[in-house]
Coordinates of N, CA and C in Angstrom, one line a residue:
G205 N 33.1 7.0 -18.9 CA 34.0 7.4 -19.7 C 34.7 5.5 -20.5
T206 N 36.5 5.9 -20.4 CA 36.8 5.1 -21.3 C 37.0 3.9 -20.3
D207 N 36.7 4.2 -18.9 CA 37.0 3.4 -17.9 C 35.8 1.6 -18.0
Q208 N 36.3 0.6 -18.4 CA 35.6 -0.4 -18.7 C 35.4 -1.3 -17.6
N209 N 35.9 -1.1 -16.7 CA 36.2 -3.1 -15.4 C 36.4 -1.8 -14.3
I210 N 36.4 -2.6 -13.3 CA 36.8 -2.2 -11.7 C 36.2 -3.3 -10.9
W211 N 37.3 -3.4 -10.2 CA 38.1 -4.3 -9.5 C 36.7 -3.6 -7.6
V212 N 36.1 -4.7 -6.9 CA 35.6 -4.7 -6.3 C 35.9 -5.4 -4.7
P213 N 36.4 -5.2 -4.1 CA 36.9 -6.2 -3.3 C 35.8 -6.7 -2.2
F214 N 36.1 -8.1 -1.4 CA 35.7 -8.2 -0.5 C 35.7 -6.5 1.0
F215 N 34.8 -6.5 1.2 CA 34.6 -5.6 2.2 C 35.6 -6.1 3.5
S216 N 36.6 -5.4 3.9 CA 36.5 -5.1 5.5 C 35.7 -5.1 6.2
N217 N 35.2 -6.0 7.5 CA 34.1 -6.1 8.0 C 34.6 -5.9 9.5
E218 N 34.0 -4.8 10.3 CA 33.6 -4.4 11.2 C 32.7 -4.6 12.4
S219 N 31.8 -5.4 11.2 CA 30.4 -4.7 12.1 C 30.3 -6.9 12.7
I220 N 28.6 -6.9 13.1 CA 28.4 -8.3 13.5 C 27.5 -9.3 12.4
S221 N 28.1 -8.5 11.2 CA 26.7 -9.5 10.0 C 27.8 -10.0 9.5
T222 N 27.7 -11.7 9.0 CA 28.6 -12.3 8.3 C 28.3 -12.2 7.2
T223 N 27.6 -11.6 6.7 CA 27.3 -11.7 5.2 C 27.0 -10.4 4.2
A224 N 27.1 -9.6 5.2 CA 27.2 -8.3 4.7 C 28.0 -8.0 3.6
Q225 N 29.5 -8.3 3.7 CA 30.1 -8.3 2.9 C 29.8 -8.9 1.2
T226 N 29.2 -9.7 1.3 CA 29.4 -10.8 0.3 C 28.0 -9.9 -0.2
V227 N 26.9 -9.5 0.1 CA 25.5 -9.0 -0.1 C 26.3 -7.7 -1.0
L228 N 27.1 -6.6 0.0 CA 27.1 -5.9 -0.8 C 28.5 -6.0 -1.7
R229 N 29.1 -6.5 -2.1 CA 30.4 -6.7 -3.2 C 29.7 -7.2 -4.2
R230 N 28.1 -7.6 -4.5 CA 27.2 -8.2 -5.1 C 26.2 -6.9 -5.6
A231 N 25.7 -6.4 -4.8 CA 25.0 -5.0 -5.3 C 26.1 -4.1 -5.7
F232 N 27.5 -4.0 -5.4 CA 28.2 -2.7 -6.0 C 28.0 -3.3 -7.6
Y233 N 28.7 -4.5 -7.7 CA 29.0 -5.0 -8.8 C 27.7 -5.2 -10.2
D234 N 26.3 -5.6 -9.4 CA 25.3 -5.6 -10.4 C 24.7 -4.3 -10.5
E235 N 24.8 -2.9 -9.7 CA 24.3 -1.7 -9.5 C 25.5 -1.0 -10.7
L236 N 26.7 -0.8 -10.5 CA 28.1 -0.8 -11.3 C 28.0 -1.0 -12.5
H237 N 27.4 -2.3 -13.2 CA 27.4 -3.1 -14.5 C 25.8 -2.4 -14.8
A238 N 24.8 -2.6 -14.2 CA 23.2 -1.8 -14.9 C 23.0 -0.6 -15.1
L239 N 23.8 0.0 -14.2 CA 23.7 1.9 -14.6 C 24.9 2.3 -15.2
R240 N 26.1 1.5 -15.1 CA 27.5 2.4 -15.9 C 27.7 1.3 -16.8
G241 N 27.3 0.6 -17.1 CA 28.2 -0.5 -17.8 C 29.3 -1.0 -17.6
L242 N 29.6 -0.8 -15.8 CA 31.2 -1.4 -15.8 C 30.8 -2.9 -15.6
N243 N 32.3 -3.4 -16.1 CA 32.2 -5.2 -15.6 C 33.1 -5.5 -14.6
P244 N 33.1 -6.5 -14.1 CA 34.2 -6.8 -13.1 C 35.5 -7.6 -13.3
A245 N 36.2 -6.8 -13.1 CA 37.8 -7.0 -13.4 C 38.2 -8.4 -13.0
E246 N 39.3 -8.8 -13.6 CA 39.4 -10.2 -12.6 C 40.2 -10.3 -11.8
S247 N 41.1 -9.0 -11.7 CA 42.2 -8.5 -10.5 C 42.3 -7.2 -10.1
E248 N 42.8 -7.0 -9.1 CA 43.0 -5.3 -8.8 C 44.0 -4.8 -9.7
G249 N 44.4 -5.7 -10.1 CA 45.7 -5.4 -10.6 C 45.6 -5.1 -11.9
S250 N 44.7 -5.6 -12.9 CA 44.1 -5.5 -14.3 C 42.5 -4.8 -14.6
A251 N 42.6 -3.8 -13.1 CA 41.1 -2.9 -13.1 C 41.6 -1.7 -13.5
D252 N 40.6 -1.3 -14.7 CA 40.6 0.4 -14.8 C 40.4 1.5 -13.7
L253 N 39.4 0.5 -12.5 CA 39.3 1.2 -11.2 C 38.9 0.5 -10.3
A254 N 39.4 1.1 -9.2 CA 39.3 -0.2 -8.1 C 39.3 0.8 -6.6
M255 N 38.0 -0.2 -6.1 CA 37.8 0.5 -4.8 C 38.7 -0.1 -3.4
K256 N 38.1 0.5 -2.5 CA 38.4 -0.3 -1.2 C 37.1 0.2 -0.4
A257 N 37.1 -0.7 0.4 CA 35.5 -0.9 1.2 C 35.8 -1.1 2.8
R258 N 35.0 -0.6 3.7 CA 34.9 -1.4 4.9 C 34.0 -1.0 5.2
I259 N 32.8 -2.1 6.5 CA 31.5 -1.9 6.8 C 31.9 -1.4 7.7
I260 N 31.4 -0.3 8.4 CA 32.0 0.5 9.5 C 30.8 0.0 10.9
S261 N 29.4 -0.4 10.7 CA 28.4 -1.0 11.3 C 27.4 -1.3 10.5
Y262 N 26.5 -2.4 11.4 CA 25.5 -2.6 11.0 C 24.7 -3.1 12.1
S263 N 23.4 -2.3 12.4 CA 22.9 -2.9 13.4 C 21.0 -2.7 13.3
I264 N 20.7 -3.2 13.9 CA 19.0 -3.4 13.8 C 18.3 -2.7 14.7
K265 N 17.2 -1.8 14.9 CA 16.3 -1.8 15.9 C 15.1 -1.6 15.5
A266 N 14.7 -1.8 16.6 CA 12.6 -2.3 16.8 C 12.1 -0.5 16.2
V267 N 11.0 -0.2 14.9 CA 11.0 1.5 15.3 C 9.7 1.6 15.7
S268 N 8.8 0.7 15.3 CA 7.2 0.5 15.9 C 6.9 -0.8 16.4
Y269 N 5.8 -0.8 17.4 CA 5.4 -1.6 18.3 C 3.8 -2.2 18.1
N270 N 3.6 -3.5 18.0 CA 2.2 -3.3 18.0 C 1.2 -2.9 19.5
V271 N -0.1 -3.1 19.6 CA -0.8 -2.5 20.9 C -0.3 -4.0 22.2
L272 N 0.2 -5.0 22.2 CA 1.0 -6.0 23.2 C 2.3 -5.7 23.3
D273 N 3.0 -4.1 22.5 CA 4.1 -4.1 23.1 C 5.5 -5.2 22.4
Q274 N 4.9 -5.4 21.4 CA 5.7 -6.3 20.7 C 6.1 -5.9 19.1
A275 N 7.7 -5.7 19.1 CA 8.3 -5.3 17.8 C 6.9 -5.7 16.7
R276 N 6.9 -4.5 15.4 CA 6.1 -4.7 14.4 C 6.7 -4.5 13.0
E277 N 7.7 -3.7 13.4 CA 8.8 -2.9 12.3 C 9.7 -2.9 12.8
F278 N 11.3 -3.3 11.8 CA 12.3 -3.2 12.2 C 13.4 -2.2 11.0
S279 N 14.2 -1.7 11.4 CA 15.2 -0.4 10.5 C 16.7 -1.6 10.3
L280 N 17.2 -1.8 9.6 CA 18.1 -2.4 9.3 C 18.9 -0.8 9.5
S281 N 20.4 -1.1 9.3 CA 21.5 0.0 9.2 C 22.6 -0.2 9.2
L282 N 23.0 0.4 7.3 CA 24.2 -0.5 7.1 C 25.6 0.7 6.6
N283 N 26.6 0.8 7.8 CA 27.1 2.3 7.1 C 28.5 1.5 6.4
V284 N 28.8 2.0 5.8 CA 29.9 1.5 4.9 C 31.1 2.9 4.5
E285 N 32.9 2.4 4.6 CA 33.6 3.6 4.2 C 33.9 3.3 2.9
L286 N 33.7 4.3 1.8 CA 34.1 3.7 0.5 C 35.4 4.7 0.0
E287 N 36.3 3.9 -1.0 CA 37.3 4.9 -1.8 C 36.7 4.4 -3.1
I288 N 37.4 5.0 -4.0 CA 37.8 4.4 -5.4 C 38.8 5.4 -6.3
T289 N 39.5 4.5 -6.9 CA 40.8 5.4 -7.0 C 41.2 4.6 -8.9
K290 N 41.6 5.6 -9.9 CA 42.0 4.6 -11.4 C 43.4 4.3 -11.2
K291 N 43.3 4.0 -11.9 CA 44.6 2.9 -12.4 C 45.6 3.9 -12.5
G292 N 46.7 3.9 -12.1 CA 47.6 4.6 -12.1 C 47.9 5.9 -11.6
Q293 N 46.7 6.6 -10.7 CA 46.6 7.6 -10.1 C 46.5 7.1 -8.8
A294 N 47.0 7.7 -7.6 CA 48.2 8.2 -6.8 C 46.4 9.1 -5.7
L295 N 45.6 9.1 -6.2 CA 44.9 10.0 -5.3 C 43.3 9.5 -5.9
P296 N 42.6 9.3 -4.6 CA 41.3 8.6 -4.9 C 40.2 9.9 -6.0
L297 N 39.8 9.2 -6.7 CA 38.4 10.0 -7.3 C 37.2 10.4 -6.3
W298 N 37.3 9.2 -5.6 CA 36.3 9.8 -4.3 C 36.7 9.3 -3.3
K299 N 36.1 9.6 -1.6 CA 36.1 8.8 -0.9 C 35.4 9.2 0.2
G300 N 34.9 8.5 1.0 CA 33.9 9.2 1.8 C 33.2 8.0 2.8
Q301 N 31.7 8.1 3.6 CA 31.3 7.1 4.1 C 30.0 7.3 3.4
I302 N 29.0 6.3 3.7 CA 27.8 6.2 3.2 C 26.9 5.0 4.0
Q303 N 25.6 5.8 4.0 CA 24.4 4.8 5.3 C 23.5 4.4 4.0
G304 N 23.0 3.0 4.8 CA 21.8 2.6 4.0 C 20.8 2.4 4.9
L305 N 20.1 2.4 4.9 CA 18.7 2.2 5.7 C 17.6 1.5 5.3
K306 N 16.8 0.5 5.7 CA 15.7 0.1 4.7 C 14.4 -0.8 5.8
Q307 N 14.1 -0.6 6.4 CA 12.5 -0.6 7.3 C 11.7 -2.2 6.5
Y308 N 11.9 -2.8 7.7 CA 11.4 -4.4 7.2 C 10.4 -4.4 8.4
P309 N 9.1 -5.6 8.0 CA 7.8 -6.0 9.3 C 8.9 -7.4 10.3
A310 N 8.3 -7.1 11.3 CA 8.6 -8.3 12.1 C 8.0 -9.1 11.8
N311 N 7.8 -10.7 12.4 CA 7.1 -12.0 12.4 C 7.7 -13.2 13.0
S312 N 6.5 -13.2 14.0 CA 7.0 -14.5 14.6 C 7.9 -16.1 14.2
N313 N 7.4 -15.7 12.9 CA 7.9 -17.0 12.3 C 9.6 -17.2 12.0
L314 N 10.9 -17.4 12.7 CA 11.8 -16.8 12.8 C 12.7 -17.0 11.1
A315 N 12.0 -18.3 10.6 CA 12.7 -18.1 9.3 C 11.9 -17.5 8.6
L316 N 11.4 -16.5 8.4 CA 10.4 -15.5 7.8 C 10.8 -14.3 8.4
Q317 N 11.3 -14.1 9.2 CA 11.5 -13.1 10.3 C 13.4 -12.8 9.6
H318 N 13.9 -13.9 9.7 CA 15.3 -13.9 9.0 C 15.3 -13.7 7.4
N319 N 14.5 -14.2 6.7 CA 14.3 -14.1 5.3 C 13.8 -12.4 5.1
A320 N 13.0 -11.8 5.9 CA 12.8 -10.1 5.8 C 13.9 -9.8 6.0
E321 N 14.8 -9.8 7.0 CA 16.4 -8.9 7.3 C 17.2 -9.4 6.2
E322 N 17.4 -10.6 6.0 CA 18.0 -10.5 4.6 C 17.4 -9.9 3.4
Q323 N 16.5 -9.9 3.0 CA 16.0 -9.2 1.7 C 16.3 -7.4 2.3
A324 N 16.1 -7.0 3.8 CA 16.5 -5.4 3.8 C 17.8 -5.3 3.5
L325 N 18.5 -6.5 3.8 CA 20.1 -6.2 4.2 C 20.9 -5.7 2.3
D326 N 20.3 -7.0 1.0 CA 20.2 -6.3 0.3 C 19.7 -5.0 -0.4
A327 N 18.4 -4.8 0.2 CA 18.5 -3.6 0.0 C 19.0 -2.3 0.5
A328 N 19.4 -2.2 1.4 CA 20.6 -1.7 1.8 C 22.1 -1.3 1.2
A329 N 22.4 -2.4 0.8 CA 23.3 -2.4 0.0 C 23.5 -1.9 -1.2
R330 N 22.1 -2.0 -1.6 CA 21.9 -1.5 -3.2 C 21.2 0.3 -3.1
I331 N 21.2 0.7 -2.1 CA 20.8 2.1 -1.8 C 22.2 2.4 -1.7
I332 N 23.2 1.8 -0.6 CA 24.4 2.3 -0.9 C 25.1 2.4 -2.1
A333 N 25.2 1.3 -3.3 CA 25.3 0.9 -4.8 C 25.0 2.7 -5.1
H334 N 23.8 3.1 -5.1 CA 23.4 3.3 -5.9 C 23.9 5.4 -4.9
K335 N 23.8 5.7 -3.8 CA 23.8 6.8 -3.2 C 26.1 6.9 -3.7
F336 N 26.5 5.9 -3.8 CA 28.0 6.0 -4.2 C 28.1 6.3 -5.8
I337 N 27.7 5.9 -6.5 CA 27.5 6.0 -8.5 C 27.0 7.8 -8.3
S338 N 26.2 8.0 -7.8 CA 25.9 9.8 -7.4 C 26.7 10.4 -6.9
A339 N 27.1 10.2 -5.9 CA 28.4 11.1 -5.2 C 29.4 11.4 -5.7
L340 N 30.1 10.1 -6.5 CA 30.9 9.8 -7.3 C 31.0 10.7 -8.6
E341 N 30.1 10.9 -9.1 CA 29.2 11.4 -10.1 C 29.2 13.4 -10.1
E342 N 28.4 13.4 -8.9 CA 28.5 14.6 -8.4 C 30.4 15.3 -8.1
S343 N 31.2 14.4 -7.6 CA 32.4 14.6 -7.5 C 33.3 15.3 -8.8
Y344 N 32.8 15.4 -9.9 CA 33.2 15.6 -11.2 C 32.6 16.8 -11.5

Protein backbone atom coordinates (compact mmCIF):
# COMPACT_ATOMS: atom_id res chain seq x y z
CA GLY A 1 0.00 0.00 0.00
CA THR A 2 1.09 3.53 0.78
CA ASP A 3 3.44 2.46 3.56
CA GLN A 4 6.95 3.12 2.31
CA ASN A 5 9.30 2.63 5.27
CA ILE A 6 9.66 0.33 8.23
CA TRP A 7 11.50 0.35 11.53
CA VAL A 8 13.02 -2.97 12.56
CA PRO A 9 14.62 -2.66 16.01
CA PHE A 10 17.39 -4.80 17.38
CA PHE A 11 15.62 -7.89 18.64
CA SER A 12 15.56 -8.37 22.38
CA ASN A 13 17.57 -11.52 22.85
CA GLU A 14 16.76 -14.27 25.32
CA SER A 15 18.96 -16.78 23.51
CA ILE A 16 22.58 -17.84 23.75
CA SER A 17 23.48 -16.33 20.37
CA THR A 18 25.32 -13.03 20.39
CA THR A 19 24.88 -12.47 16.64
CA ALA A 20 21.31 -13.63 16.00
CA GLN A 21 19.75 -10.21 16.60
CA THR A 22 22.01 -8.51 14.05
CA VAL A 23 21.53 -11.26 11.46
CA LEU A 24 17.74 -11.19 11.91
CA ARG A 25 17.52 -7.42 11.63
CA ARG A 26 19.56 -7.41 8.42
CA ALA A 27 17.47 -10.28 6.98
CA PHE A 28 14.22 -8.44 7.70
CA TYR A 29 15.41 -5.21 6.09
CA ASP A 30 16.77 -7.09 3.05
CA GLU A 31 13.69 -9.24 2.50
CA LEU A 32 11.14 -6.48 3.15
CA HIS A 33 12.92 -4.26 0.65
CA ALA A 34 13.46 -6.98 -1.97
CA LEU A 35 9.96 -8.46 -1.77
CA ARG A 36 7.79 -5.44 -0.90
CA GLY A 37 9.88 -2.35 -1.65
CA LEU A 38 9.94 -1.13 1.96
CA ASN A 39 12.91 1.01 2.98
CA PRO A 40 14.47 1.32 6.42
CA ALA A 41 13.14 4.25 8.45
CA GLU A 42 15.56 6.61 10.15
CA SER A 43 13.82 6.12 13.49
CA GLU A 44 10.78 4.45 14.98
CA GLY A 45 8.99 7.82 15.11
CA SER A 46 9.42 8.46 11.39
CA ALA A 47 8.36 4.95 10.30
CA ASP A 48 5.11 4.11 8.53
CA LEU A 49 5.37 0.60 10.00
CA ALA A 50 7.21 -0.45 13.16
CA MET A 51 8.13 -3.86 14.45
CA LYS A 52 8.77 -5.23 17.90
CA ALA A 53 10.76 -8.41 18.07
CA ARG A 54 12.15 -10.87 20.58
CA ILE A 55 14.38 -13.89 20.08
CA ILE A 56 12.86 -16.62 22.21
CA SER A 57 15.32 -19.43 21.51
CA TYR A 58 18.33 -20.42 19.47
CA SER A 59 19.39 -24.05 19.50
CA ILE A 60 21.60 -26.45 17.63
CA LYS A 61 21.32 -30.21 17.72
CA ALA A 62 22.90 -33.07 15.83
CA VAL A 63 20.41 -34.69 13.47
CA SER A 64 22.54 -37.37 11.81
CA TYR A 65 25.68 -39.34 12.61
CA ASN A 66 28.32 -41.24 10.67
CA VAL A 67 29.40 -44.85 11.28
CA LEU A 68 31.87 -43.68 13.98
CA ASP A 69 28.96 -42.10 15.88
CA GLN A 70 30.20 -38.58 15.15
CA ALA A 71 27.80 -35.81 14.20
CA ARG A 72 27.45 -35.57 10.43
CA GLU A 73 24.75 -32.90 10.25
CA PHE A 74 23.30 -30.30 12.60
CA SER A 75 19.98 -28.47 12.71
CA LEU A 76 19.79 -24.83 13.78
CA SER A 77 16.44 -23.71 15.21
CA LEU A 78 15.54 -20.07 15.77
CA ASN A 79 12.26 -18.98 17.39
CA VAL A 80 11.14 -15.37 17.42
CA GLU A 81 8.13 -13.41 18.62
CA LEU A 82 7.13 -10.60 16.26
CA GLU A 83 4.66 -7.74 16.20
CA ILE A 84 4.08 -5.06 13.58
CA THR A 85 2.03 -1.89 13.94
CA LYS A 86 1.06 0.87 11.55
CA LYS A 87 1.78 4.48 12.47
CA GLY A 88 -1.10 5.96 14.42
CA GLN A 89 -2.75 2.65 15.25
CA ALA A 90 -2.74 1.10 18.71
CA LEU A 91 -3.57 -2.47 17.70
CA PRO A 92 -0.94 -4.49 15.85
CA LEU A 93 -1.47 -5.51 12.23
CA TRP A 94 -0.01 -8.90 13.13
CA LYS A 95 1.47 -10.57 16.20
CA GLY A 96 2.79 -14.08 16.66
CA GLN A 97 5.70 -16.49 16.88
CA ILE A 98 7.67 -17.87 13.95
CA GLN A 99 10.32 -20.57 13.79
CA GLY A 100 13.10 -20.97 11.24
CA LEU A 101 15.02 -24.23 10.81
CA LYS A 102 18.10 -24.91 8.72
CA GLN A 103 20.31 -27.98 8.56
CA TYR A 104 24.02 -27.76 7.88
CA PRO A 105 26.94 -30.21 7.64
CA ALA A 106 29.36 -30.93 10.47
CA ASN A 107 33.04 -30.30 9.95
CA SER A 108 36.08 -31.28 12.03
CA ASN A 109 37.70 -27.93 11.19
CA LEU A 110 36.29 -25.49 13.76
CA ALA A 111 36.56 -22.46 11.46
CA LEU A 112 34.59 -24.24 8.73
CA GLN A 113 32.09 -25.48 11.31
CA HIS A 114 31.58 -21.91 12.57
CA ASN A 115 31.14 -20.63 8.99
CA ALA A 116 28.52 -23.30 8.30
CA GLU A 117 26.63 -22.32 11.46
CA GLU A 118 26.71 -18.63 10.47
CA GLN A 119 25.35 -19.47 7.01
CA ALA A 120 22.60 -21.60 8.60
CA LEU A 121 21.70 -18.70 10.93
CA ASP A 122 21.42 -16.33 7.96
CA ALA A 123 19.25 -18.84 6.08
CA ALA A 124 16.99 -19.40 9.13
CA ALA A 125 16.63 -15.61 9.56
CA ARG A 126 15.55 -15.23 5.92
CA ILE A 127 13.09 -18.10 6.31
CA ILE A 128 11.58 -16.29 9.30
CA ALA A 129 11.38 -13.03 7.33
CA HIS A 130 9.58 -14.80 4.45
CA LYS A 131 7.16 -16.53 6.82
CA PHE A 132 6.46 -13.17 8.50
CA ILE A 133 5.70 -11.47 5.18
CA SER A 134 3.38 -14.33 4.21
CA ALA A 135 1.60 -14.31 7.58
CA LEU A 136 1.13 -10.54 7.41
CA GLU A 137 -0.30 -10.70 3.89
CA GLU A 138 -2.61 -13.60 4.80
CA SER A 139 -4.05 -11.61 7.70
CA TYR A 140 -5.52 -9.01 5.31
